[in-house]
mmCIF file with all atom_site columns, C-alpha atoms in Angstrom:
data_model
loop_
_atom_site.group_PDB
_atom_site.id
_atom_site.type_symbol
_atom_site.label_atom_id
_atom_site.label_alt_id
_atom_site.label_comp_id
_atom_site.label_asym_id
_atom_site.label_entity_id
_atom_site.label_seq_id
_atom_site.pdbx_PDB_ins_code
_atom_site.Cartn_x
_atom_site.Cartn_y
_atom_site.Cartn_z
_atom_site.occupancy
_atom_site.B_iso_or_equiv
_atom_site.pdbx_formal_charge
_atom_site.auth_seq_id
_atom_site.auth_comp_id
_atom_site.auth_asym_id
_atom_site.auth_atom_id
_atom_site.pdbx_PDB_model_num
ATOM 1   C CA . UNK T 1 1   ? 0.538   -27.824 -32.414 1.00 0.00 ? 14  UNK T CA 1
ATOM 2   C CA . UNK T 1 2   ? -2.651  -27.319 -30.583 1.00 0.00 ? 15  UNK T CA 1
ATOM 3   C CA . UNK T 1 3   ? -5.043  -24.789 -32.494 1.00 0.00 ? 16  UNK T CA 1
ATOM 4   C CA . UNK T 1 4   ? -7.031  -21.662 -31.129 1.00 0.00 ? 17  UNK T CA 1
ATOM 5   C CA . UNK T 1 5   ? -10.167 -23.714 -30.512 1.00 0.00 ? 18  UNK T CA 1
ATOM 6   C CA . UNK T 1 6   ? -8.462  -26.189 -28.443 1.00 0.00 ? 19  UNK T CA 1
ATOM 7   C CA . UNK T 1 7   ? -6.972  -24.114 -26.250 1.00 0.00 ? 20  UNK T CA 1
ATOM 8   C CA . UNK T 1 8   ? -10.259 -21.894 -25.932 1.00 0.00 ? 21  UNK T CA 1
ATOM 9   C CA . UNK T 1 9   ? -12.613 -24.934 -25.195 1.00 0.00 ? 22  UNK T CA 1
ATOM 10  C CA . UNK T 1 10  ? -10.022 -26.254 -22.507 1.00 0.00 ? 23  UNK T CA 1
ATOM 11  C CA . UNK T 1 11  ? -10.371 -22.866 -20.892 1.00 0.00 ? 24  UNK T CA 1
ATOM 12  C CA . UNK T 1 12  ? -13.622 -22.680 -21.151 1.00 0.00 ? 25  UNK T CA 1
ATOM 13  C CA . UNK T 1 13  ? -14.516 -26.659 -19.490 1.00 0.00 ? 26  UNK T CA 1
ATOM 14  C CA . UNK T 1 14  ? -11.867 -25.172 -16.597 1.00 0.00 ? 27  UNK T CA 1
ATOM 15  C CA . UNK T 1 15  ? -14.011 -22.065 -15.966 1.00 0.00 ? 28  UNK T CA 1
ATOM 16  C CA . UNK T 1 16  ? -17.025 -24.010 -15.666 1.00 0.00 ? 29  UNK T CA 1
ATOM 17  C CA . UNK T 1 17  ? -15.351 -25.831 -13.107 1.00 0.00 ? 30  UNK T CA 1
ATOM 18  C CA . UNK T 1 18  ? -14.910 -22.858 -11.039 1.00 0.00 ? 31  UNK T CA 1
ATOM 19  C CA . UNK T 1 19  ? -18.256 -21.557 -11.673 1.00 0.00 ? 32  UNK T CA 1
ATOM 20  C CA . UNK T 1 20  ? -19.818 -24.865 -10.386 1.00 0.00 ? 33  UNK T CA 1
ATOM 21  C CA . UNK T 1 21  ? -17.596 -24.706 -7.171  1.00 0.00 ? 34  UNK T CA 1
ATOM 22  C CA . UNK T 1 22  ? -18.819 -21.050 -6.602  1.00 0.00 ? 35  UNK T CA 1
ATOM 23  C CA . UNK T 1 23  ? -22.339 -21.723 -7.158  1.00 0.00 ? 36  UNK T CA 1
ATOM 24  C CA . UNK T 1 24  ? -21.923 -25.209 -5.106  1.00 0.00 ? 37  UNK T CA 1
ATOM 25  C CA . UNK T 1 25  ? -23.621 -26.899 -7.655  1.00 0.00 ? 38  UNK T CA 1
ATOM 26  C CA . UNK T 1 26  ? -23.182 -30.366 -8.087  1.00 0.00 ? 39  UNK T CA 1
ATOM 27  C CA . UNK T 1 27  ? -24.944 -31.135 -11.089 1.00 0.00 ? 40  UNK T CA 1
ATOM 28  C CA . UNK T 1 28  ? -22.390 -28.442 -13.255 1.00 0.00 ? 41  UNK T CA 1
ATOM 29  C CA . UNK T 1 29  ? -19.467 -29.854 -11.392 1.00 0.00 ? 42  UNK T CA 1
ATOM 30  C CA . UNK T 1 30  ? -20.484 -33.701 -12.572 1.00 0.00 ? 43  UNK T CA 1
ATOM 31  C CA . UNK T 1 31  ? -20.477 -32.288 -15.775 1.00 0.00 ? 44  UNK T CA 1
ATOM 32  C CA . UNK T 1 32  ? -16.637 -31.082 -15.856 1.00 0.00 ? 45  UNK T CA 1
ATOM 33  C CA . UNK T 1 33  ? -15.296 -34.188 -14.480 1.00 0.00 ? 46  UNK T CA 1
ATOM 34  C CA . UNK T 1 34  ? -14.817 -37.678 -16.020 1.00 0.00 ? 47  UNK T CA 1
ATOM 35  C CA . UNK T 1 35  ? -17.019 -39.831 -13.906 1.00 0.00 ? 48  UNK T CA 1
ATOM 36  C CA . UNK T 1 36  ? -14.657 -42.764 -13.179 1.00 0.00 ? 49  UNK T CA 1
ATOM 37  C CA . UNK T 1 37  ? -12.877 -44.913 -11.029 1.00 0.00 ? 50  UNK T CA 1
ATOM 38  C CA . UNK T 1 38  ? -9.817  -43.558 -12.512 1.00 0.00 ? 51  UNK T CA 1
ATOM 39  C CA . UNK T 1 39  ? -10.504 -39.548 -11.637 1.00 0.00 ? 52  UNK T CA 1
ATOM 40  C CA . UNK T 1 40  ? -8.087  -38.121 -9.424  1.00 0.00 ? 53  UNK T CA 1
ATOM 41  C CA . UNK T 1 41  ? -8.747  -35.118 -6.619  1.00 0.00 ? 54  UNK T CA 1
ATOM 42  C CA . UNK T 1 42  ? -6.465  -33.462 -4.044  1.00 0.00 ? 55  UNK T CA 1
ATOM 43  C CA . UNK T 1 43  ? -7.883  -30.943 -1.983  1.00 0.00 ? 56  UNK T CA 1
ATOM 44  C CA . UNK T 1 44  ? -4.931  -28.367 -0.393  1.00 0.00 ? 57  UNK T CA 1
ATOM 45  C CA . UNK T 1 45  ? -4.441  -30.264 2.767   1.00 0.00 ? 58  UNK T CA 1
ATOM 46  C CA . UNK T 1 46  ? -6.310  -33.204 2.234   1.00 0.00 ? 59  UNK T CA 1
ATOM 47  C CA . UNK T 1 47  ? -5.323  -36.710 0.975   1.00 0.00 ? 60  UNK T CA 1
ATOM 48  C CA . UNK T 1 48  ? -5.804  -37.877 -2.332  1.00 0.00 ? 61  UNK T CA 1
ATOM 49  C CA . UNK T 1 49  ? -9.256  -38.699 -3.104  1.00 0.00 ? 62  UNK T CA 1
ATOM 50  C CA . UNK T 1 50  ? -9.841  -41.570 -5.767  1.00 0.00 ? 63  UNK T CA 1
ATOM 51  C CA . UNK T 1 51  ? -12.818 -42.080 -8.051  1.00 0.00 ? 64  UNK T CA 1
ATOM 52  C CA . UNK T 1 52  ? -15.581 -39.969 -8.745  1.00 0.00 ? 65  UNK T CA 1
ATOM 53  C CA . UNK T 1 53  ? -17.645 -41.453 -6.070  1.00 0.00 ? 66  UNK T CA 1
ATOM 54  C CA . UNK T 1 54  ? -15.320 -39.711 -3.067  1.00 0.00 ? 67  UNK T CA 1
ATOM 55  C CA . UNK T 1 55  ? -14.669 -37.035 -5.465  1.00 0.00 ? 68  UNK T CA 1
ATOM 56  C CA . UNK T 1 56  ? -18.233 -36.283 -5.760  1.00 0.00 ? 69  UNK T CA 1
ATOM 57  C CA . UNK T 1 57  ? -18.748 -37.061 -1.671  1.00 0.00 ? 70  UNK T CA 1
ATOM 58  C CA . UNK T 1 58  ? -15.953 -33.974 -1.309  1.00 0.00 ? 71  UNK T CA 1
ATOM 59  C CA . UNK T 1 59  ? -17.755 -31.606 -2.909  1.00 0.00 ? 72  UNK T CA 1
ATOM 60  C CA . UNK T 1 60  ? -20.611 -32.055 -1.574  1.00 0.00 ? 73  UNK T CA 1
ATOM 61  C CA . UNK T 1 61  ? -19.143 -31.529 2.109   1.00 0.00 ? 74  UNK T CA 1
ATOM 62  C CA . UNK T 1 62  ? -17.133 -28.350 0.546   1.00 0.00 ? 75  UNK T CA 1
ATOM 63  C CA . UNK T 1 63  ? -20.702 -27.201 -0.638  1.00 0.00 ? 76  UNK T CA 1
ATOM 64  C CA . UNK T 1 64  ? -22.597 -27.994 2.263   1.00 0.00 ? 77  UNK T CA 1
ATOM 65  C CA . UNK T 1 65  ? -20.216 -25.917 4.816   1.00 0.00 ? 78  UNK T CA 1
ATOM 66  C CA . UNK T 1 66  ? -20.855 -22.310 5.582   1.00 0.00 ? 79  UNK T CA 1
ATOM 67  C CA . UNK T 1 67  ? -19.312 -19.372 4.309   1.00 0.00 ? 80  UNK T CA 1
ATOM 68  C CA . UNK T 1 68  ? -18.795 -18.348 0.394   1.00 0.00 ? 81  UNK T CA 1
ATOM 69  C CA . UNK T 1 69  ? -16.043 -18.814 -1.763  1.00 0.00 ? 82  UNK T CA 1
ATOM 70  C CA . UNK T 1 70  ? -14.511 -16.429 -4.632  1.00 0.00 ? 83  UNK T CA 1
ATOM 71  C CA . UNK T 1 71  ? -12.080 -17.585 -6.697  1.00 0.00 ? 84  UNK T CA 1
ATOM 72  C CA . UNK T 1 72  ? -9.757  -14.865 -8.800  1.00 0.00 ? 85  UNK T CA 1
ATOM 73  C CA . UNK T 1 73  ? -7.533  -16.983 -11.248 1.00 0.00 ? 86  UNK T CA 1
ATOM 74  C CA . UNK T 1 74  ? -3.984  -15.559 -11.746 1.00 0.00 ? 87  UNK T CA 1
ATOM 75  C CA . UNK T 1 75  ? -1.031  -17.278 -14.302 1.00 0.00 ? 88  UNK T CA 1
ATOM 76  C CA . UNK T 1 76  ? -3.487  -19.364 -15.639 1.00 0.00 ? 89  UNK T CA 1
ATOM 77  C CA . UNK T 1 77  ? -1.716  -21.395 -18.319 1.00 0.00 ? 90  UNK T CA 1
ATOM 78  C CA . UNK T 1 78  ? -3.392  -24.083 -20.868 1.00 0.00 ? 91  UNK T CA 1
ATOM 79  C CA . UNK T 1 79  ? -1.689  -26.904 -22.464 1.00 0.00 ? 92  UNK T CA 1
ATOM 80  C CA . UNK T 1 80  ? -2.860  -29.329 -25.347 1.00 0.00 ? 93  UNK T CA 1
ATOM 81  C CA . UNK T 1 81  ? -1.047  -32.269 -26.314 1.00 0.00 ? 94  UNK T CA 1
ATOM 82  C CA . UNK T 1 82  ? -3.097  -34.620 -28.365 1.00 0.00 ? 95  UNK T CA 1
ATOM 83  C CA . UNK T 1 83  ? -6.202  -35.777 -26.750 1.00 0.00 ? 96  UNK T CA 1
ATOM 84  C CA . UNK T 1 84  ? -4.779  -34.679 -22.882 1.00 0.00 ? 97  UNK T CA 1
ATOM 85  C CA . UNK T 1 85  ? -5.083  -31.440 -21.787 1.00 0.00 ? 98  UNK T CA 1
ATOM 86  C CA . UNK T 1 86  ? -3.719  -29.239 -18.610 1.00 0.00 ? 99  UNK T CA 1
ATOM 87  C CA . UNK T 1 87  ? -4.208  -25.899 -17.258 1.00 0.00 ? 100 UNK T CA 1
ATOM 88  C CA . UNK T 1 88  ? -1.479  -24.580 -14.772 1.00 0.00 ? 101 UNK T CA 1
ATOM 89  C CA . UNK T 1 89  ? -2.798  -21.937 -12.147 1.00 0.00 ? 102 UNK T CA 1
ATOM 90  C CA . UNK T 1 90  ? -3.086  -19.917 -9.309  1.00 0.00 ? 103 UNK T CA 1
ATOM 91  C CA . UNK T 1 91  ? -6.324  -20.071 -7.597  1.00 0.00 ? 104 UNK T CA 1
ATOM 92  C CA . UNK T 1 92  ? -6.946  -16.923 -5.138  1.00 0.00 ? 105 UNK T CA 1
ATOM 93  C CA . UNK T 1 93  ? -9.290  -17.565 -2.816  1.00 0.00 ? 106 UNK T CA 1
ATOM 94  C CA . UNK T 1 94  ? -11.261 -15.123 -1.216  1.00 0.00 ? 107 UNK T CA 1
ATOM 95  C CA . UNK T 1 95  ? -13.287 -16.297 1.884   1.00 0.00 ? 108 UNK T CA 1
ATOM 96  C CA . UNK T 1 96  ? -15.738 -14.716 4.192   1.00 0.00 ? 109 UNK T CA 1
ATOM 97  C CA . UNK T 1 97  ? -12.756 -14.269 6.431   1.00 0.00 ? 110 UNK T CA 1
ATOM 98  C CA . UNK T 1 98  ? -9.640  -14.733 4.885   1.00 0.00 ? 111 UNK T CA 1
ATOM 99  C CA . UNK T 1 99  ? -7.907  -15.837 1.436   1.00 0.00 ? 112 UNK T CA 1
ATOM 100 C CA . UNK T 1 100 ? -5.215  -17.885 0.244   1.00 0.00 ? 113 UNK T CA 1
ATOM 101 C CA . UNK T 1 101 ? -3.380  -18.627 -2.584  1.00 0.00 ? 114 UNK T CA 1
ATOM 102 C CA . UNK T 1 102 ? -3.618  -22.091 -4.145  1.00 0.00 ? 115 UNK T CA 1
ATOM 103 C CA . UNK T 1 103 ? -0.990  -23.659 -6.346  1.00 0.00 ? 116 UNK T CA 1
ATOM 104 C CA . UNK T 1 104 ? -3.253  -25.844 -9.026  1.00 0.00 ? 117 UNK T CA 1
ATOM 105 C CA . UNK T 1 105 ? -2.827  -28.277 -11.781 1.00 0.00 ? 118 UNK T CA 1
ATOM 106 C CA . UNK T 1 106 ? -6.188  -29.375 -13.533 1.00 0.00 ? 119 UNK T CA 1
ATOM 107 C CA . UNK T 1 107 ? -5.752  -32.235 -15.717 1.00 0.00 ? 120 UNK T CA 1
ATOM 108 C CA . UNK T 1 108 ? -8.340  -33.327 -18.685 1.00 0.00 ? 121 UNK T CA 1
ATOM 109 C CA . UNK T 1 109 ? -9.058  -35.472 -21.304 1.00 0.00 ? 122 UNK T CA 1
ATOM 110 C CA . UNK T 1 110 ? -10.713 -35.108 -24.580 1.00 0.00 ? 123 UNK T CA 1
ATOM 111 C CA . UNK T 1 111 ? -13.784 -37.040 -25.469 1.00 0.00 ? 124 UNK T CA 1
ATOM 112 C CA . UNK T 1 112 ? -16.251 -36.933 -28.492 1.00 0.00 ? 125 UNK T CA 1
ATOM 113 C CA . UNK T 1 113 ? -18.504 -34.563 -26.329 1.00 0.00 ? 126 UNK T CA 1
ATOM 114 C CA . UNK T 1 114 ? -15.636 -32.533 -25.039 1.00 0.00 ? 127 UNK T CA 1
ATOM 115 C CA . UNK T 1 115 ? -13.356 -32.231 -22.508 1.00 0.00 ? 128 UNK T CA 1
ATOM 116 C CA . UNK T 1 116 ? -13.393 -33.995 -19.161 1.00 0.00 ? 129 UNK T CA 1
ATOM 117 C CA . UNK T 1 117 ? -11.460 -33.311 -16.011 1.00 0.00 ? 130 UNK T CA 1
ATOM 118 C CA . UNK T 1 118 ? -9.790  -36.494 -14.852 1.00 0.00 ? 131 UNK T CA 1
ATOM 119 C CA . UNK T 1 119 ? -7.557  -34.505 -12.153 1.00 0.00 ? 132 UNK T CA 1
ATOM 120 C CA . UNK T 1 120 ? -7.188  -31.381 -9.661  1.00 0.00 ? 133 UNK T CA 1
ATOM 121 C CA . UNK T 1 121 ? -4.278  -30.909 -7.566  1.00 0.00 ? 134 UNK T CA 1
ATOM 122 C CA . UNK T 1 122 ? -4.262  -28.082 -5.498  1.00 0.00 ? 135 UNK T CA 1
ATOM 123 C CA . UNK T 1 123 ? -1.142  -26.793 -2.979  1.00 0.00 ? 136 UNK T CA 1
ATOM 124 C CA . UNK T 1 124 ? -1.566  -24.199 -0.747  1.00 0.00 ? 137 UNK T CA 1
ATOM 125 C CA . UNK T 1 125 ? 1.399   -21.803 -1.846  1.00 0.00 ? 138 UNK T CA 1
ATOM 126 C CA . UNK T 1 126 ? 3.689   -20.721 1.745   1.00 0.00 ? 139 UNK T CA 1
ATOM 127 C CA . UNK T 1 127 ? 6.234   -18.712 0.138   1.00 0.00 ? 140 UNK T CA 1
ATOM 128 C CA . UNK T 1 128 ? 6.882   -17.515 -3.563  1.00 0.00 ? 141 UNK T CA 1
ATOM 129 C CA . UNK T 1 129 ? 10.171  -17.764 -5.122  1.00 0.00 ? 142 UNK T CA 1
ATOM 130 C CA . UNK T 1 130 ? 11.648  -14.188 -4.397  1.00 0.00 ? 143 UNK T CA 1
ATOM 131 C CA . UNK T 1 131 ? 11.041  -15.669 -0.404  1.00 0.00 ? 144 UNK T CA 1
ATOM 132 C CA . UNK T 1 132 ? 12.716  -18.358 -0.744  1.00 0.00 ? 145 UNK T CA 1
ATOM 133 C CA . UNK T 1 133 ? 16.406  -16.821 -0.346  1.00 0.00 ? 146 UNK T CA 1
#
């Protein structure tokens, strides 16, 4: 069974990821993510992107494009089994215009130094469950 500490560090390594996307800084986002071939990103509505290179490419385009971003985290979950890690959350996004609500899985790893996110999946959410009929 995962300890206090584990599950507090893998919160914490997933809050700096959304305080690097805020900030659109690209040096604190390299830092949260595993910088390999084998890194996984999906943007809501965009294909999978493979390898840190693209995934890296992404955000700078996401950070480059006008507007700000807030992000208010709701049914945020962590997970530790063994050296893999996952936290299970709703991302709210507030926009200069609009928001959404964003369906997201962010999957890490645990290294010497920490951990390392090695995938993001976000789904823009149409309907929640009391919707659905």
């Amino acid at each position: 069974m995962p300890g206090v500490d584990d599950l507090e560090a893998l919160r914490a390594v997933n809050q700096r990821y959304y305080e690097a996307f805020e900030a659109s800084d690209l040096d604190a986002m390299s830092e949260v993510w595993e910088r390999s071939e084998r890194a996984l990103c999906t943007h809501p509505g965009w294909s999978m992107l493979r390898g840190w290179g693209h995934i890296a490419a992404s955000f700078m385009a996401l950070f480059q494009s006008p507007g700000t971003l807030q992000f208010v985290l709701t049914e945020l979950q962590p997970v530790v089994q063994g050296d893999v890690g996952w936290v299970s959350l709703d991302e709210n996004l507030l926009g200069d215009d609009s928001g959404i609500t964003v369906a997201v899985i962010n999957l890490f790893t645990r290294r010497r130094d920490g951990w390392q996110m090695v995938a993001h999946h976000g789904s823009v959410v149409q309907a929640t469950v009391g919707q659905m009929g």
